[in-house]
Amino acid sequence: MPALTPDLSNTPDAGTPVPRRSSWAEAAAAADQASPASSAPNTSVPAPTRRPARPPVTAQPQVPQAGQPAEPDSGTSAVAYDRDEAAPPSSYVPEEAPTPAFRRVRPTAADVIAESPMPDFISSPGLFVREQKPRPVGGVRGALYALTGGAWNLGPGAKQREEDELGRRISRQLQGSFNTAVLSLKGGIGKTSTTVGVGLTLAEFRGDPPCAIDANPDSGDLVERALGEGIYQQASPRTITDLLANIEGVDSLTALARYMHHAGRLHLIAGEQDPEVSDSLTAAEYLRIRKLISSYYSVALTDCGTGVTHNAMSGILQSADNIIIAAGYAVSGAKRARSTLHWLASHGYEDLARNAIVVITDKEEVSSRVDKDAIEEHLAGICRQLIAVPHDRGVADGDLVTLDVLKPETRRAYKEIAASIVDGYR
């Protein structure tokens, strides 16, 4: 067989790479030859420069030097970069900060405490202490409370709530000293018994003891009605006359107590019993007594006696903060009470007449023979309040007046009078 000799004329030179015969290479070479950009010089595109680590500083406007034209203002502020950093190309667009992924932040305990309102521990004790109902007294509610040992507490009824409200009004704290005058134009209609009953009621409910002054010029029996005739006779016979004689030396409550009598917490100054000197108390002397009493007592009651024209009456009315006019269930008593109010209004005591408390005491149990409603209606429109005291032997007998022996209705009337008196202290 003849030997085959290779044709070296078509063989590429040594060192010349042999092109790869692949379809992908041939297609890429054909594309490069057909592209017009293949004839352009090979320019390298600069890689984008990293954003400066520090925020750009606004360049300050440059002041042109003499002989140099000013650069036109492009309307936008230039951005200056540090000298040691390469400035980005003109086609560089800053990348936007990546938007953080949404993540729910759970509030901490400190955030919750800071945002929650702080409770007031002083003005809102009910937020932390369960409110306890008041204890019922008497009636079905009180019996049920006692039988169950307090497990069933229905609270006080309407009647007890009214009684509690009266006690709150009576015990109201006062700023200063106040005086109430008890007067009438006719004797024997409950003036002194009202003074004692109301005084004992004030002493029962108030934190500070009240004082009652007997300024009756007709041998008043205020202390006898409060202590009883027998006890008064055994006590020291000091009276308002003795106090006036030694008033310059009374500079303390202890010194004053030597001239006073005590019916429980009610302190009393006895009236003069000697008929020859009982009518000698003047307005100036009463004002001296009143000034002394005002230094130690916040509430004083003055039993004025019968009439409004005796010597001490002008001083009593001048120092009175309000008045009680005693009346009875009789046509004459109602007329006298109305005449008293008209006299006060026409003699410069309009405020006392307007704020007067008319107390009608049923001493003779005349309800079956007298139209009580007509009398009350006759007086109610000319005073601040009208209060009726029912017939009670503990008042009508003219002897010792004690709250323990009075009817509940009588005690309730005295509470209403005492509350109305304190309401008038402003």
Tab-separated table of C-alpha atoms in Angstrom:
chain	number	residue	atom	x	y	z
A	1	MET	CA	0.000	0.000	0.000
A	2	PRO	CA	1.390	3.453	-0.820
A	3	ALA	CA	2.196	5.756	2.077
A	4	LEU	CA	0.152	8.948	2.559
A	5	THR	CA	2.071	12.158	2.933
A	6	PRO	CA	0.244	15.066	4.751
A	7	ASP	CA	-0.174	18.360	2.893
A	8	LEU	CA	1.644	20.921	5.031
A	9	SER	CA	0.627	23.926	2.918
A	10	ASN	CA	-2.727	24.293	4.604
A	11	THR	CA	-1.409	23.608	8.066
A	12	PRO	CA	-1.284	26.632	10.399
A	13	ASP	CA	2.022	27.891	11.567
A	14	ALA	CA	3.448	26.563	14.701
A	15	GLY	CA	2.466	28.624	17.654
A	16	THR	CA	-0.776	29.817	16.063
A	17	PRO	CA	-3.751	28.605	18.081
A	18	VAL	CA	-6.121	26.429	16.311
A	19	PRO	CA	-9.641	27.927	16.491
A	20	ARG	CA	-12.135	25.787	18.297
A	21	ARG	CA	-14.728	24.398	16.045
A	22	SER	CA	-17.782	24.890	18.211
A	23	SER	CA	-21.111	26.425	17.275
A	24	TRP	CA	-21.100	28.841	20.222
A	25	ALA	CA	-17.664	30.252	19.387
A	26	GLU	CA	-18.521	30.674	15.754
A	27	ALA	CA	-21.749	32.510	16.608
A	28	ALA	CA	-19.969	34.859	19.026
A	29	ALA	CA	-17.245	35.648	16.467
A	30	ALA	CA	-19.818	36.384	13.803
A	31	ALA	CA	-21.702	38.695	16.143
A	32	ASP	CA	-18.559	40.644	17.005
A	33	GLN	CA	-17.743	41.193	13.347
A	34	ALA	CA	-21.292	42.326	12.541
A	35	SER	CA	-21.543	44.835	15.509
A	36	PRO	CA	-20.662	48.455	14.602
A	37	ALA	CA	-19.111	48.939	17.987
A	38	SER	CA	-16.465	46.474	17.087
A	39	SER	CA	-14.698	49.139	15.030
A	40	ALA	CA	-14.697	51.622	17.953
A	41	PRO	CA	-11.691	51.738	20.152
A	42	ASN	CA	-11.817	49.557	23.192
A	43	THR	CA	-12.845	51.896	26.054
A	44	SER	CA	-13.094	50.576	29.521
A	45	VAL	CA	-16.112	51.567	31.606
A	46	PRO	CA	-14.973	52.642	35.047
A	47	ALA	CA	-16.374	50.687	37.897
A	48	PRO	CA	-18.777	52.626	40.105
A	49	THR	CA	-17.141	54.271	43.037
A	50	ARG	CA	-18.380	53.362	46.530
A	51	ARG	CA	-20.526	55.923	48.343
A	52	PRO	CA	-18.591	58.113	50.719
A	53	ALA	CA	-18.693	56.865	54.257
A	54	ARG	CA	-19.361	60.361	55.585
A	55	PRO	CA	-22.287	62.516	54.499
A	56	PRO	CA	-21.517	65.045	51.801
A	57	VAL	CA	-20.771	68.573	52.888
A	58	THR	CA	-22.500	71.383	51.109
A	59	ALA	CA	-19.917	73.430	49.322
A	60	GLN	CA	-19.741	77.045	50.218
A	61	PRO	CA	-20.110	79.429	47.287
A	62	GLN	CA	-16.734	80.511	46.015
A	63	VAL	CA	-16.042	84.168	45.655
A	64	PRO	CA	-14.421	84.837	42.262
A	65	GLN	CA	-11.029	86.429	42.376
A	66	ALA	CA	-10.253	89.601	40.601
A	67	GLY	CA	-9.936	89.068	36.868
A	68	GLN	CA	-11.739	85.702	36.889
A	69	PRO	CA	-15.282	85.350	35.552
A	70	ALA	CA	-17.865	84.109	37.978
A	71	GLU	CA	-19.204	80.653	37.379
A	72	PRO	CA	-22.857	80.500	36.480
A	73	ASP	CA	-25.187	79.363	39.249
A	74	SER	CA	-26.742	76.079	38.287
A	75	GLY	CA	-29.543	76.471	40.861
A	76	THR	CA	-28.445	73.461	42.852
A	77	SER	CA	-25.999	73.255	45.685
A	78	ALA	CA	-22.749	71.519	44.901
A	79	VAL	CA	-21.577	68.618	46.987
A	80	ALA	CA	-18.033	68.677	48.270
A	81	TYR	CA	-16.070	65.547	49.081
A	82	ASP	CA	-13.008	65.011	51.127
A	83	ARG	CA	-9.719	65.365	49.377
A	84	ASP	CA	-8.660	61.841	50.124
A	85	GLU	CA	-11.731	60.393	48.464
A	86	ALA	CA	-12.279	60.021	44.735
A	87	ALA	CA	-15.180	62.018	43.355
A	88	PRO	CA	-17.818	59.955	41.569
A	89	PRO	CA	-18.192	60.252	37.820
A	90	SER	CA	-20.728	62.628	36.353
A	91	SER	CA	-23.034	59.733	35.487
A	92	TYR	CA	-22.993	58.411	39.033
A	93	VAL	CA	-26.389	58.208	40.704
A	94	PRO	CA	-26.350	57.685	44.476
A	95	GLU	CA	-27.879	54.487	45.593
A	96	GLU	CA	-30.923	54.701	47.801
A	97	ALA	CA	-30.667	53.383	51.294
A	98	PRO	CA	-32.082	49.910	51.507
A	99	THR	CA	-35.565	49.792	53.015
A	100	PRO	CA	-35.438	47.792	56.230
A	101	ALA	CA	-37.668	44.824	56.392
A	102	PHE	CA	-40.833	45.262	58.542
A	103	ARG	CA	-40.402	43.881	61.991
A	104	ARG	CA	-42.946	44.152	64.831
A	105	VAL	CA	-41.369	45.664	67.936
A	106	ARG	CA	-42.889	44.367	71.141
A	107	PRO	CA	-43.153	47.068	73.855
A	108	THR	CA	-41.128	46.485	76.935
A	109	ALA	CA	-42.467	46.535	80.480
A	110	ALA	CA	-40.842	49.931	81.025
A	111	ASP	CA	-42.711	51.373	78.012
A	112	VAL	CA	-46.023	50.050	79.304
A	113	ILE	CA	-45.463	51.527	82.773
A	114	ALA	CA	-44.352	54.878	81.350
A	115	GLU	CA	-47.400	55.211	79.080
A	116	SER	CA	-49.993	54.054	81.641
A	117	PRO	CA	-51.572	56.817	83.802
A	118	MET	CA	-50.363	56.961	87.366
A	119	PRO	CA	-53.216	56.502	89.884
A	120	ASP	CA	-53.717	58.998	92.678
A	121	PHE	CA	-53.302	57.053	95.916
A	122	ILE	CA	-54.741	59.866	98.018
A	123	SER	CA	-57.825	61.091	96.166
A	124	SER	CA	-58.767	57.683	94.725
A	125	PRO	CA	-58.518	55.175	97.549
A	126	GLY	CA	-61.366	53.203	95.998
A	127	LEU	CA	-58.954	51.936	93.330
A	128	PHE	CA	-57.194	49.812	95.921
A	129	VAL	CA	-59.659	49.422	98.792
A	130	ARG	CA	-63.090	47.928	98.356
A	131	GLU	CA	-65.768	50.318	99.539
A	132	GLN	CA	-67.661	49.047	102.560
A	133	LYS	CA	-71.321	49.822	103.056
A	134	PRO	CA	-72.264	51.663	106.243
A	135	ARG	CA	-73.657	49.487	108.983
A	136	PRO	CA	-77.467	49.557	109.194
A	137	VAL	CA	-78.938	50.462	112.569
A	138	GLY	CA	-82.389	49.257	113.589
A	139	GLY	CA	-85.188	47.915	111.445
A	140	VAL	CA	-85.110	44.823	109.291
A	141	ARG	CA	-81.740	45.732	107.791
A	142	GLY	CA	-80.131	46.089	111.204
A	143	ALA	CA	-81.651	42.820	112.463
A	144	LEU	CA	-80.467	40.938	109.377
A	145	TYR	CA	-76.988	42.384	109.801
A	146	ALA	CA	-76.880	41.294	113.456
A	147	LEU	CA	-78.226	37.770	112.789
A	148	THR	CA	-75.692	37.060	110.035
A	149	GLY	CA	-72.779	38.597	111.884
A	150	GLY	CA	-72.351	41.226	109.185
A	151	ALA	CA	-72.289	38.734	106.288
A	152	TRP	CA	-75.471	40.270	104.845
A	153	ASN	CA	-75.136	44.023	104.784
A	154	LEU	CA	-77.921	45.714	102.847
A	155	GLY	CA	-76.710	49.137	103.908
A	156	PRO	CA	-78.745	51.777	105.715
A	157	GLY	CA	-82.296	52.516	104.673
A	158	ALA	CA	-83.662	55.848	103.502
A	159	LYS	CA	-84.530	57.003	107.029
A	160	GLN	CA	-81.073	56.238	108.373
A	161	ARG	CA	-79.444	57.977	105.405
A	162	GLU	CA	-81.455	61.099	106.192
A	163	GLU	CA	-80.355	60.932	109.832
A	164	ASP	CA	-76.735	60.545	108.780
A	165	GLU	CA	-77.038	63.568	106.504
A	166	LEU	CA	-78.396	65.662	109.372
A	167	GLY	CA	-75.446	64.591	111.524
A	168	ARG	CA	-73.022	65.557	108.766
A	169	ARG	CA	-74.556	69.023	108.487
A	170	ILE	CA	-74.491	69.572	112.242
A	171	SER	CA	-70.862	68.488	112.599
A	172	ARG	CA	-69.574	70.677	109.769
A	173	GLN	CA	-66.269	72.309	110.650
A	174	LEU	CA	-66.529	76.055	111.163
A	175	GLN	CA	-63.991	78.816	110.709
A	176	GLY	CA	-64.605	81.307	113.483
A	177	SER	CA	-67.196	81.767	116.221
A	178	PHE	CA	-70.949	82.102	115.591
A	179	ASN	CA	-73.938	83.066	117.715
A	180	THR	CA	-77.623	82.185	117.409
A	181	ALA	CA	-80.234	84.150	119.340
A	182	VAL	CA	-83.447	82.417	120.482
A	183	LEU	CA	-86.247	84.913	121.094
A	184	SER	CA	-90.010	85.292	121.297
A	185	LEU	CA	-92.622	87.928	122.107
A	186	LYS	CA	-94.549	85.643	124.434
A	187	GLY	CA	-93.376	83.415	127.251
A	188	GLY	CA	-94.179	79.757	127.774
A	189	ILE	CA	-94.086	78.695	124.107
A	190	GLY	CA	-90.894	76.622	124.066
A	191	LYS	CA	-88.098	79.175	123.802
A	192	THR	CA	-85.911	77.842	126.631
A	193	SER	CA	-86.689	74.178	125.937
A	194	THR	CA	-85.677	74.736	122.309
A	195	THR	CA	-82.393	76.317	123.435
A	196	VAL	CA	-81.605	73.331	125.676
A	197	GLY	CA	-82.723	70.666	123.185
A	198	VAL	CA	-80.801	72.204	120.306
A	199	GLY	CA	-77.755	72.838	122.520
A	200	LEU	CA	-77.643	69.198	123.651
A	201	THR	CA	-78.011	68.070	120.025
A	202	LEU	CA	-75.116	70.276	118.928
A	203	ALA	CA	-73.018	68.876	121.786
A	204	GLU	CA	-73.852	65.320	120.690
A	205	PHE	CA	-72.739	65.695	117.081
A	206	ARG	CA	-70.100	68.403	117.055
A	207	GLY	CA	-66.477	67.826	117.892
A	208	ASP	CA	-66.250	71.107	119.819
A	209	PRO	CA	-68.682	71.745	122.714
A	210	PRO	CA	-71.216	74.563	122.289
A	211	CYS	CA	-72.009	77.241	124.830
A	212	ALA	CA	-75.462	78.491	125.896
A	213	ILE	CA	-75.894	81.903	127.532
A	214	ASP	CA	-78.908	82.839	129.627
A	215	ALA	CA	-79.566	86.508	128.859
A	216	ASN	CA	-83.168	86.418	130.061
A	217	PRO	CA	-83.823	89.507	132.197
A	218	ASP	CA	-86.704	87.791	133.997
A	219	SER	CA	-84.773	85.287	136.154
A	220	GLY	CA	-84.199	82.805	133.334
A	221	ASP	CA	-84.191	79.068	134.047
A	222	LEU	CA	-81.910	77.858	131.249
A	223	VAL	CA	-79.494	76.018	133.552
A	224	GLU	CA	-82.331	74.450	135.573
A	225	ARG	CA	-83.864	73.012	132.388
A	226	ALA	CA	-80.484	71.561	131.354
A	227	LEU	CA	-79.299	70.229	134.729
A	228	GLY	CA	-82.445	69.803	136.756
A	229	GLU	CA	-83.542	71.918	139.702
A	230	GLY	CA	-81.897	69.742	142.359
A	231	ILE	CA	-78.473	69.578	140.721
A	232	TYR	CA	-78.461	73.290	140.017
A	233	GLN	CA	-79.161	74.124	143.640
A	234	GLN	CA	-76.203	71.990	144.743
A	235	ALA	CA	-73.872	73.507	142.163
A	236	SER	CA	-71.926	76.706	142.442
A	237	PRO	CA	-74.341	79.662	142.248
A	238	ARG	CA	-72.141	81.637	139.859
A	239	THR	CA	-74.087	83.598	137.268
A	240	ILE	CA	-73.512	85.968	134.385
A	241	THR	CA	-73.294	88.823	136.904
A	242	ASP	CA	-70.360	87.133	138.663
A	243	LEU	CA	-68.610	86.622	135.337
A	244	LEU	CA	-68.988	90.302	134.456
A	245	ALA	CA	-67.591	91.329	137.818
A	246	ASN	CA	-64.404	89.314	137.264
A	247	ILE	CA	-64.147	89.308	133.466
A	248	GLU	CA	-60.789	91.111	133.438
A	249	GLY	CA	-59.169	88.179	135.210
A	250	VAL	CA	-60.560	85.507	132.865
A	251	ASP	CA	-57.749	84.829	130.431
A	252	SER	CA	-58.106	81.097	129.785
A	253	LEU	CA	-60.725	78.411	129.352
A	254	THR	CA	-59.818	77.040	132.769
A	255	ALA	CA	-60.557	80.388	134.386
A	256	LEU	CA	-63.798	80.676	132.446
A	257	ALA	CA	-64.936	77.203	133.532
A	258	ARG	CA	-65.313	78.439	137.115
A	259	TYR	CA	-68.271	80.550	136.000
A	260	MET	CA	-69.936	77.898	133.854
A	261	HIS	CA	-72.158	74.845	134.323
A	262	HIS	CA	-71.945	71.627	132.305
A	263	ALA	CA	-74.760	69.422	131.063
A	264	GLY	CA	-72.636	66.762	129.429
A	265	ARG	CA	-70.712	68.522	126.680
A	266	LEU	CA	-73.057	71.530	126.700
A	267	HIS	CA	-71.509	74.434	128.616
A	268	LEU	CA	-73.878	77.000	130.118
A	269	ILE	CA	-73.729	80.457	131.697
A	270	ALA	CA	-76.554	80.932	134.190
A	271	GLY	CA	-78.725	84.021	134.193
A	272	GLU	CA	-79.131	86.287	137.162
A	273	GLN	CA	-81.787	85.011	139.576
A	274	ASP	CA	-82.086	88.097	141.775
A	275	PRO	CA	-85.050	90.137	140.461
A	276	GLU	CA	-83.441	93.381	141.609
A	277	VAL	CA	-80.440	93.009	139.295
A	278	SER	CA	-81.721	90.590	136.639
A	279	ASP	CA	-82.751	93.414	134.320
A	280	SER	CA	-79.460	95.282	134.666
A	281	LEU	CA	-77.599	93.491	131.826
A	282	THR	CA	-76.849	96.091	129.176
A	283	ALA	CA	-75.957	95.737	125.505
A	284	ALA	CA	-72.339	96.690	126.178
A	285	GLU	CA	-72.042	94.112	128.964
A	286	TYR	CA	-73.476	91.389	126.759
A	287	LEU	CA	-71.023	92.258	123.997
A	288	ARG	CA	-68.171	91.827	126.473
A	289	ILE	CA	-69.486	88.372	127.369
A	290	ARG	CA	-69.908	87.496	123.698
A	291	LYS	CA	-66.353	88.593	122.887
A	292	LEU	CA	-64.989	86.408	125.663
A	293	ILE	CA	-67.015	83.390	124.586
A	294	SER	CA	-65.928	83.773	120.949
A	295	SER	CA	-62.330	83.116	121.977
A	296	TYR	CA	-63.102	79.570	123.154
A	297	TYR	CA	-66.327	78.393	121.471
A	298	SER	CA	-67.254	78.132	117.796
A	299	VAL	CA	-71.024	77.890	118.450
A	300	ALA	CA	-72.998	79.873	121.034
A	301	LEU	CA	-76.747	79.978	121.739
A	302	THR	CA	-78.295	82.936	123.550
A	303	ASP	CA	-81.624	82.615	125.349
A	304	CYS	CA	-82.909	86.164	124.963
A	305	GLY	CA	-85.968	86.084	127.130
A	306	THR	CA	-89.337	87.559	126.239
A	307	GLY	CA	-89.557	90.604	123.988
A	308	VAL	CA	-87.088	92.436	121.790
A	309	THR	CA	-86.807	95.778	123.549
A	310	HIS	CA	-85.035	95.029	126.854
A	311	ASN	CA	-81.609	96.514	127.590
A	312	ALA	CA	-79.350	93.718	126.281
A	313	MET	CA	-81.376	93.029	123.138
A	314	SER	CA	-79.589	95.469	120.861
A	315	GLY	CA	-76.219	93.918	121.723
A	316	ILE	CA	-77.607	90.403	121.191
A	317	LEU	CA	-79.027	91.204	117.746
A	318	GLN	CA	-75.890	93.113	116.788
A	319	SER	CA	-73.706	90.039	117.413
A	320	ALA	CA	-76.162	87.378	116.176
A	321	ASP	CA	-75.419	85.439	112.974
A	322	ASN	CA	-78.934	84.015	112.791
A	323	ILE	CA	-82.022	83.803	115.000
A	324	ILE	CA	-84.671	81.323	116.087
A	325	ILE	CA	-88.168	82.658	116.713
A	326	ALA	CA	-90.187	80.465	119.042
A	327	ALA	CA	-93.926	80.197	118.394
A	328	GLY	CA	-96.850	77.996	119.359
A	329	TYR	CA	-99.855	76.438	117.681
A	330	ALA	CA	-102.202	79.285	118.433
A	331	VAL	CA	-103.468	82.182	116.422
A	332	SER	CA	-101.934	84.654	118.859
A	333	GLY	CA	-98.572	82.858	118.761
A	334	ALA	CA	-98.481	82.917	114.961
A	335	LYS	CA	-99.306	86.613	114.912
A	336	ARG	CA	-96.597	87.404	117.449
A	337	ALA	CA	-94.013	85.510	115.443
A	338	ARG	CA	-94.998	87.405	112.313
A	339	SER	CA	-94.873	90.710	114.209
A	340	THR	CA	-91.365	89.865	115.442
A	341	LEU	CA	-90.135	89.323	111.895
A	342	HIS	CA	-91.667	92.614	110.756
A	343	TRP	CA	-90.086	94.450	113.690
A	344	LEU	CA	-86.652	93.054	112.870
A	345	ALA	CA	-86.952	93.960	109.191
A	346	SER	CA	-88.001	97.522	110.017
A	347	HIS	CA	-85.236	98.122	112.565
A	348	GLY	CA	-82.176	97.316	110.461
A	349	TYR	CA	-82.101	93.524	110.830
A	350	GLU	CA	-83.408	92.519	107.419
A	351	ASP	CA	-80.861	89.714	107.004
A	352	LEU	CA	-81.765	88.204	110.371
A	353	ALA	CA	-85.463	88.298	109.511
A	354	ARG	CA	-84.916	86.834	106.048
A	355	ASN	CA	-82.779	83.958	107.370
A	356	ALA	CA	-84.795	83.355	110.540
A	357	ILE	CA	-85.838	79.859	111.649
A	358	VAL	CA	-89.350	79.693	113.070
A	359	VAL	CA	-89.863	76.832	115.541
A	360	ILE	CA	-93.438	75.929	116.453
A	361	THR	CA	-93.635	73.771	119.579
A	362	ASP	CA	-96.841	71.886	120.305
A	363	LYS	CA	-96.688	72.255	124.075
A	364	GLU	CA	-100.400	71.964	124.816
A	365	GLU	CA	-101.321	69.291	122.243
A	366	VAL	CA	-103.723	71.576	120.427
A	367	SER	CA	-103.594	69.763	117.112
A	368	SER	CA	-107.209	68.652	117.439
A	369	ARG	CA	-108.526	72.214	117.952
A	370	VAL	CA	-106.279	74.353	115.760
A	371	ASP	CA	-105.605	74.246	112.055
A	372	LYS	CA	-101.860	73.581	112.216
A	373	ASP	CA	-101.462	73.622	108.456
A	374	ALA	CA	-102.938	77.118	108.222
A	375	ILE	CA	-100.558	78.444	110.897
A	376	GLU	CA	-97.535	76.850	109.249
A	377	GLU	CA	-98.556	78.253	105.880
A	378	HIS	CA	-99.017	81.677	107.478
A	379	LEU	CA	-95.399	81.709	108.720
A	380	ALA	CA	-93.521	79.622	106.162
A	381	GLY	CA	-93.350	82.307	103.490
A	382	ILE	CA	-91.663	84.957	105.645
A	383	CYS	CA	-88.680	82.979	107.023
A	384	ARG	CA	-85.911	80.729	105.766
A	385	GLN	CA	-87.275	77.557	107.350
A	386	LEU	CA	-90.153	76.496	109.569
A	387	ILE	CA	-89.753	73.438	111.817
A	388	ALA	CA	-92.435	71.922	114.015
A	389	VAL	CA	-91.653	70.214	117.327
A	390	PRO	CA	-94.364	67.646	118.201
A	391	HIS	CA	-96.016	67.421	121.588
A	392	ASP	CA	-93.718	65.701	124.053
A	393	ARG	CA	-94.124	65.479	127.813
A	394	GLY	CA	-90.358	65.718	128.207
A	395	VAL	CA	-90.642	69.262	126.863
A	396	ALA	CA	-94.118	70.327	127.968
A	397	ASP	CA	-93.655	69.629	131.694
A	398	GLY	CA	-91.264	72.547	132.071
A	399	ASP	CA	-88.680	70.469	133.915
A	400	LEU	CA	-85.407	68.790	132.981
A	401	VAL	CA	-84.882	68.363	129.224
A	402	THR	CA	-82.780	65.324	128.292
A	403	LEU	CA	-82.486	63.728	124.880
A	404	ASP	CA	-82.822	60.196	126.252
A	405	VAL	CA	-86.455	60.643	127.314
A	406	LEU	CA	-87.645	62.507	124.233
A	407	LYS	CA	-89.663	60.923	121.461
A	408	PRO	CA	-87.800	60.059	118.243
A	409	GLU	CA	-89.898	62.666	116.416
A	410	THR	CA	-88.862	65.356	118.921
A	411	ARG	CA	-85.191	64.451	118.662
A	412	ARG	CA	-85.498	64.505	114.872
A	413	ALA	CA	-86.977	68.026	115.036
A	414	TYR	CA	-84.088	69.250	117.206
A	415	LYS	CA	-81.629	67.729	114.730
A	416	GLU	CA	-83.293	69.605	111.890
A	417	ILE	CA	-83.091	72.859	113.867
A	418	ALA	CA	-79.413	72.312	114.713
A	419	ALA	CA	-78.577	71.481	111.093
A	420	SER	CA	-80.415	74.553	109.858
A	421	ILE	CA	-78.535	76.722	112.354
A	422	VAL	CA	-75.125	75.470	111.211
A	423	ASP	CA	-76.181	75.835	107.560
A	424	GLY	CA	-76.692	79.533	108.223
A	425	TYR	CA	-73.122	80.030	109.488
A	426	ARG	CA	-71.155	81.459	106.547
